[in-house]
PDB file of C-alpha atoms in Angstrom:
ATOM      1  CA  UNK E   1       0.760 -21.059   0.599  1.00  0.00           C
ATOM      2  CA  UNK E   2       3.029 -20.131  -2.303  1.00  0.00           C
ATOM      3  CA  UNK E   3       6.121 -22.049  -3.186  1.00  0.00           C
ATOM      4  CA  UNK E   4       8.575 -21.330  -5.846  1.00  0.00           C
ATOM      5  CA  UNK E   5       7.365 -22.055  -8.706  1.00  0.00           C
ATOM      6  CA  UNK E   6       3.781 -20.507  -8.347  1.00  0.00           C
ATOM      7  CA  UNK E   7       1.890 -23.799  -8.441  1.00  0.00           C
ATOM      8  CA  UNK E   8       0.928 -23.775  -4.877  1.00  0.00           C
ATOM      9  CA  UNK E   9      -1.975 -22.031  -3.024  1.00  0.00           C
ATOM     10  CA  UNK E  10      -1.696 -18.453  -1.475  1.00  0.00           C
ATOM     11  CA  UNK E  11      -3.162 -17.870   1.899  1.00  0.00           C
ATOM     12  CA  UNK E  12      -4.351 -14.378   3.170  1.00  0.00           C
ATOM     13  CA  UNK E  13      -6.287 -12.732   6.260  1.00  0.00           C
ATOM     14  CA  UNK E  14      -7.199  -9.507   7.975  1.00  0.00           C
ATOM     15  CA  UNK E  15      -9.870  -7.114   8.713  1.00  0.00           C
ATOM     16  CA  UNK E  16     -10.950  -3.535   7.524  1.00  0.00           C
ATOM     17  CA  UNK E  17      -9.955   0.040   7.389  1.00  0.00           C
ATOM     18  CA  UNK E  18      -6.610   1.710   7.417  1.00  0.00           C
ATOM     19  CA  UNK E  19      -5.540   3.658  10.539  1.00  0.00           C
ATOM     20  CA  UNK E  20      -2.219   4.858  11.907  1.00  0.00           C
ATOM     21  CA  UNK E  21       0.248   2.168  12.774  1.00  0.00           C
ATOM     22  CA  UNK E  22      -1.300  -1.115  12.561  1.00  0.00           C
ATOM     23  CA  UNK E  23      -4.368  -1.567  10.266  1.00  0.00           C
ATOM     24  CA  UNK E  24      -6.052  -4.454   8.660  1.00  0.00           C
ATOM     25  CA  UNK E  25      -5.959  -5.648   5.162  1.00  0.00           C
ATOM     26  CA  UNK E  26      -9.487  -7.096   4.635  1.00  0.00           C
ATOM     27  CA  UNK E  27     -13.118  -6.784   5.764  1.00  0.00           C
ATOM     28  CA  UNK E  28     -15.887  -9.186   5.543  1.00  0.00           C
ATOM     29  CA  UNK E  29     -16.650  -7.902   1.975  1.00  0.00           C
ATOM     30  CA  UNK E  30     -12.980  -8.009   0.759  1.00  0.00           C
ATOM     31  CA  UNK E  31     -12.433  -8.964  -2.803  1.00  0.00           C
ATOM     32  CA  UNK E  32     -10.391 -11.855  -4.146  1.00  0.00           C
ATOM     33  CA  UNK E  33      -7.124 -11.670  -5.998  1.00  0.00           C
ATOM     34  CA  UNK E  34      -6.560 -13.979  -8.915  1.00  0.00           C
ATOM     35  CA  UNK E  35      -3.210 -15.866  -9.509  1.00  0.00           C
ATOM     36  CA  UNK E  36      -1.670 -16.551 -12.954  1.00  0.00           C
ATOM     37  CA  UNK E  37      -3.387 -19.922 -12.896  1.00  0.00           C
ATOM     38  CA  UNK E  38      -6.796 -18.300 -12.619  1.00  0.00           C
ATOM     39  CA  UNK E  39      -7.428 -19.384  -9.151  1.00  0.00           C
ATOM     40  CA  UNK E  40      -8.977 -16.784  -6.943  1.00  0.00           C
ATOM     41  CA  UNK E  41      -7.625 -16.255  -3.410  1.00  0.00           C
ATOM     42  CA  UNK E  42      -9.960 -14.342  -0.970  1.00  0.00           C
ATOM     43  CA  UNK E  43      -8.147 -11.643   0.993  1.00  0.00           C
ATOM     44  CA  UNK E  44      -9.420 -12.713   4.268  1.00  0.00           C
ATOM     45  CA  UNK E  45      -7.423 -15.986   3.815  1.00  0.00           C
ATOM     46  CA  UNK E  46      -4.386 -14.975   1.902  1.00  0.00           C
ATOM     47  CA  UNK E  47      -2.541 -13.145   4.845  1.00  0.00           C
ATOM     48  CA  UNK E  48      -3.535 -15.453   7.795  1.00  0.00           C
ATOM     49  CA  UNK E  49      -0.685 -16.372  10.072  1.00  0.00           C
ATOM     50  CA  UNK E  50       1.889 -14.957   7.660  1.00  0.00           C
ATOM     51  CA  UNK E  51       4.143 -12.072   7.094  1.00  0.00           C
ATOM     52  CA  UNK E  52       3.812 -10.880   3.474  1.00  0.00           C
ATOM     53  CA  UNK E  53       5.388  -8.265   1.355  1.00  0.00           C
ATOM     54  CA  UNK E  54       2.726  -7.072  -1.217  1.00  0.00           C
ATOM     55  CA  UNK E  55       3.527  -4.344  -3.738  1.00  0.00           C
ATOM     56  CA  UNK E  56       1.542  -2.703  -6.514  1.00  0.00           C
ATOM     57  CA  UNK E  57       2.463  -1.677 -10.056  1.00  0.00           C
ATOM     58  CA  UNK E  58       0.379   0.738 -12.290  1.00  0.00           C
ATOM     59  CA  UNK E  59       1.094  -1.149 -15.562  1.00  0.00           C
ATOM     60  CA  UNK E  60       3.522  -2.549 -17.882  1.00  0.00           C
ATOM     61  CA  UNK E  61       5.870   0.586 -17.773  1.00  0.00           C
ATOM     62  CA  UNK E  62       9.562   0.873 -17.933  1.00  0.00           C
ATOM     63  CA  UNK E  63       9.723   1.667 -14.182  1.00  0.00           C
ATOM     64  CA  UNK E  64       7.795  -1.612 -13.442  1.00  0.00           C
ATOM     65  CA  UNK E  65       9.799  -3.814 -15.799  1.00  0.00           C
ATOM     66  CA  UNK E  66      13.251  -2.358 -15.348  1.00  0.00           C
ATOM     67  CA  UNK E  67      13.380  -1.214 -11.747  1.00  0.00           C
ATOM     68  CA  UNK E  68      10.367  -2.071  -9.444  1.00  0.00           C
ATOM     69  CA  UNK E  69       9.797  -5.824 -10.221  1.00  0.00           C
ATOM     70  CA  UNK E  70      13.520  -6.498 -10.575  1.00  0.00           C
ATOM     71  CA  UNK E  71      14.275  -4.859  -7.181  1.00  0.00           C
ATOM     72  CA  UNK E  72      12.029  -7.396  -5.597  1.00  0.00           C
ATOM     73  CA  UNK E  73      13.457 -10.310  -7.703  1.00  0.00           C
ATOM     74  CA  UNK E  74      17.055  -9.258  -6.639  1.00  0.00           C
ATOM     75  CA  UNK E  75      16.315  -9.018  -2.999  1.00  0.00           C
ATOM     76  CA  UNK E  76      13.780 -11.799  -2.774  1.00  0.00           C
ATOM     77  CA  UNK E  77      16.169 -14.016  -0.757  1.00  0.00           C
ATOM     78  CA  UNK E  78      17.025 -11.271   1.721  1.00  0.00           C
ATOM     79  CA  UNK E  79      13.232 -10.410   2.140  1.00  0.00           C
ATOM     80  CA  UNK E  80      12.221 -14.059   2.612  1.00  0.00           C
ATOM     81  CA  UNK E  81      15.197 -14.552   4.961  1.00  0.00           C
ATOM     82  CA  UNK E  82      13.566 -11.992   7.352  1.00  0.00           C
ATOM     83  CA  UNK E  83      10.522 -14.367   7.889  1.00  0.00           C
ATOM     84  CA  UNK E  84       8.384 -13.207   5.115  1.00  0.00           C
ATOM     85  CA  UNK E  85       6.202 -16.061   3.644  1.00  0.00           C
ATOM     86  CA  UNK E  86       5.833 -14.597   0.169  1.00  0.00           C
ATOM     87  CA  UNK E  87       6.267 -11.608  -1.992  1.00  0.00           C
ATOM     88  CA  UNK E  88       3.266 -10.585  -4.083  1.00  0.00           C
ATOM     89  CA  UNK E  89       2.833  -8.120  -6.959  1.00  0.00           C
ATOM     90  CA  UNK E  90      -0.812  -6.611  -7.415  1.00  0.00           C
ATOM     91  CA  UNK E  91      -1.889  -4.973 -10.606  1.00  0.00           C
ATOM     92  CA  UNK E  92      -5.180  -4.305 -12.342  1.00  0.00           C
ATOM     93  CA  UNK E  93      -3.583  -5.653 -15.502  1.00  0.00           C
ATOM     94  CA  UNK E  94      -4.835  -8.978 -16.870  1.00  0.00           C
ATOM     95  CA  UNK E  95      -3.412 -12.298 -15.812  1.00  0.00           C
ATOM     96  CA  UNK E  96      -2.001 -12.800 -19.373  1.00  0.00           C
ATOM     97  CA  UNK E  97      -0.022  -9.406 -19.165  1.00  0.00           C
ATOM     98  CA  UNK E  98       1.121 -10.291 -15.594  1.00  0.00           C
ATOM     99  CA  UNK E  99       2.270 -13.614 -16.796  1.00  0.00           C
ATOM    100  CA  UNK E 100       4.208 -11.992 -19.658  1.00  0.00           C
ATOM    101  CA  UNK E 101       5.875  -9.670 -17.093  1.00  0.00           C
ATOM    102  CA  UNK E 102       6.755 -12.713 -14.903  1.00  0.00           C
ATOM    103  CA  UNK E 103       8.111 -14.705 -17.827  1.00  0.00           C
ATOM    104  CA  UNK E 104      10.213 -11.702 -18.894  1.00  0.00           C
ATOM    105  CA  UNK E 105      11.503 -10.233 -15.482  1.00  0.00           C
ATOM    106  CA  UNK E 106      11.003 -12.884 -13.009  1.00  0.00           C
ATOM    107  CA  UNK E 107      11.545 -16.408 -14.818  1.00  0.00           C
ATOM    108  CA  UNK E 108      12.248 -18.165 -11.458  1.00  0.00           C
ATOM    109  CA  UNK E 109       8.936 -17.008  -9.908  1.00  0.00           C
ATOM    110  CA  UNK E 110      10.303 -15.377  -6.808  1.00  0.00           C
ATOM    111  CA  UNK E 111       7.276 -12.992  -7.020  1.00  0.00           C
ATOM    112  CA  UNK E 112       3.694 -14.167  -6.928  1.00  0.00           C
ATOM    113  CA  UNK E 113       1.747 -12.175  -9.499  1.00  0.00           C
ATOM    114  CA  UNK E 114      -1.751 -11.401  -8.485  1.00  0.00           C
ATOM    115  CA  UNK E 115      -4.453  -9.727 -10.748  1.00  0.00           C
ATOM    116  CA  UNK E 116      -6.982  -7.322  -9.533  1.00  0.00           C
ATOM    117  CA  UNK E 117      -8.739  -6.827 -12.852  1.00  0.00           C
ATOM    118  CA  UNK E 118     -11.855  -5.445 -11.231  1.00  0.00           C
ATOM    119  CA  UNK E 119      -9.734  -2.848  -9.196  1.00  0.00           C
ATOM    120  CA  UNK E 120     -11.649  -3.818  -6.173  1.00  0.00           C
ATOM    121  CA  UNK E 121      -8.777  -4.504  -3.796  1.00  0.00           C
ATOM    122  CA  UNK E 122      -6.813  -1.455  -4.730  1.00  0.00           C
ATOM    123  CA  UNK E 123      -9.928   0.782  -4.632  1.00  0.00           C
ATOM    124  CA  UNK E 124     -10.781  -0.534  -1.238  1.00  0.00           C
ATOM    125  CA  UNK E 125      -7.447   0.429   0.047  1.00  0.00           C
ATOM    126  CA  UNK E 126      -7.165   3.730  -1.751  1.00  0.00           C
ATOM    127  CA  UNK E 127      -4.471   2.407  -3.970  1.00  0.00           C
ATOM    128  CA  UNK E 128      -6.153   3.065  -7.329  1.00  0.00           C
ATOM    129  CA  UNK E 129      -6.000   5.683  -9.989  1.00  0.00           C
ATOM    130  CA  UNK E 130      -9.268   5.976 -12.026  1.00  0.00           C
ATOM    131  CA  UNK E 131      -9.020   7.447 -15.419  1.00  0.00           C
ATOM    132  CA  UNK E 132     -11.966   8.411 -17.790  1.00  0.00           C
ATOM    133  CA  UNK E 133     -11.101   7.549 -21.355  1.00  0.00           C
ATOM    134  CA  UNK E 134     -14.746   8.587 -22.867  1.00  0.00           C
ATOM    135  CA  UNK E 135     -13.402  10.250 -25.954  1.00  0.00           C
ATOM    136  CA  UNK E 136     -10.957   7.487 -26.872  1.00  0.00           C
ATOM    137  CA  UNK E 137     -13.347   4.647 -27.704  1.00  0.00           C
ATOM    138  CA  UNK E 138     -11.919   2.694 -24.695  1.00  0.00           C
ATOM    139  CA  UNK E 139     -14.248   1.369 -22.063  1.00  0.00           C
ATOM    140  CA  UNK E 140     -14.278   3.848 -19.232  1.00  0.00           C
ATOM    141  CA  UNK E 141     -13.155   4.254 -16.541  1.00  0.00           C
ATOM    142  CA  UNK E 142      -9.776   2.632 -16.648  1.00  0.00           C
ATOM    143  CA  UNK E 143      -8.552   1.514 -13.131  1.00  0.00           C
ATOM    144  CA  UNK E 144      -4.782   1.426 -12.538  1.00  0.00           C
ATOM    145  CA  UNK E 145      -2.925   0.638  -9.384  1.00  0.00           C
ATOM    146  CA  UNK E 146      -0.834   3.366  -7.858  1.00  0.00           C
ATOM    147  CA  UNK E 147       2.863   2.344  -7.114  1.00  0.00           C
ATOM    148  CA  UNK E 148       2.859   1.087  -3.494  1.00  0.00           C
ATOM    149  CA  UNK E 149       4.141  -1.373  -1.081  1.00  0.00           C
ATOM    150  CA  UNK E 150       2.874  -2.840   2.299  1.00  0.00           C
ATOM    151  CA  UNK E 151       4.102  -5.277   4.814  1.00  0.00           C
ATOM    152  CA  UNK E 152       1.321  -7.411   6.225  1.00  0.00           C
ATOM    153  CA  UNK E 153       1.706  -9.404   9.390  1.00  0.00           C
ATOM    154  CA  UNK E 154      -1.044 -11.859  10.183  1.00  0.00           C
ATOM    155  CA  UNK E 155      -3.544  -9.598   8.323  1.00  0.00           C
ATOM    156  CA  UNK E 156      -2.319  -6.443   9.902  1.00  0.00           C
ATOM    157  CA  UNK E 157      -0.496  -3.731   7.747  1.00  0.00           C
ATOM    158  CA  UNK E 158       2.512  -2.809   9.638  1.00  0.00           C
ATOM    159  CA  UNK E 159       4.098  -0.598   6.831  1.00  0.00           C
ATOM    160  CA  UNK E 160       2.589   1.037   3.993  1.00  0.00           C
ATOM    161  CA  UNK E 161       3.988   3.467   1.444  1.00  0.00           C
ATOM    162  CA  UNK E 162       2.596   4.998  -1.778  1.00  0.00           C
ATOM    163  CA  UNK E 163       4.480   6.945  -4.345  1.00  0.00           C
ATOM    164  CA  UNK E 164       3.238  10.345  -5.284  1.00  0.00           C
ATOM    165  CA  UNK E 165       4.082   9.873  -8.875  1.00  0.00           C
ATOM    166  CA  UNK E 166       3.891   6.546 -11.205  1.00  0.00           C
ATOM    167  CA  UNK E 167       7.401   7.058 -12.338  1.00  0.00           C
ATOM    168  CA  UNK E 168       8.842   7.194  -8.738  1.00  0.00           C
ATOM    169  CA  UNK E 169       9.907   4.040  -6.923  1.00  0.00           C
ATOM    170  CA  UNK E 170      12.203   5.260  -4.189  1.00  0.00           C
ATOM    171  CA  UNK E 171       9.920   4.529  -1.248  1.00  0.00           C
ATOM    172  CA  UNK E 172       8.288   1.480  -2.540  1.00  0.00           C
ATOM    173  CA  UNK E 173      11.281  -0.732  -3.946  1.00  0.00           C
ATOM    174  CA  UNK E 174      12.510  -3.727  -2.139  1.00  0.00           C
ATOM    175  CA  UNK E 175      15.483  -2.095  -0.567  1.00  0.00           C
ATOM    176  CA  UNK E 176      13.206   0.320   0.989  1.00  0.00           C
ATOM    177  CA  UNK E 177      10.759  -2.167   2.402  1.00  0.00           C
ATOM    178  CA  UNK E 178      13.509  -4.231   3.849  1.00  0.00           C
ATOM    179  CA  UNK E 179      14.030  -1.525   6.446  1.00  0.00           C
ATOM    180  CA  UNK E 180      10.507  -2.355   7.751  1.00  0.00           C
ATOM    181  CA  UNK E 181      10.817  -6.103   8.179  1.00  0.00           C
TER     182      UNK E 181
END
């Protein structure tokens, strides 16, 4: 389980495929997410017996840094006050980049940064954008997270929202998710 600061263990749970209403977050082959300390947390354990708000960011963009992440930092006490065990931010960025984001925009560690560098979690839940970068000399493909938010209650997704465009954050910010807690 996380505590502020992020030195404690996360705990997650769930099962499989999204459906209408309540869906599960993990399956027997669910991937692990990595915290800033390099510890991997298997998704089947992370959400067990907890209510969690999890949101995804595409990258180190102005929308992420000046609006999306700060909205969760600003409203973290209200969110946690509604029985939420922890707030997690998932991105396919490296732990070092996520750590720099946390140091700059969440120095009190209200949000638990979780790296999905392989993109396995976000791909499994249809939350990934895949870009071919063949002509640029960059290893291809590049996998980035869409901008999304979900409420997970004991491994079951009770609310999920995904933005249509990476620069939008109106249905995935903290204020919007509080309506679903």
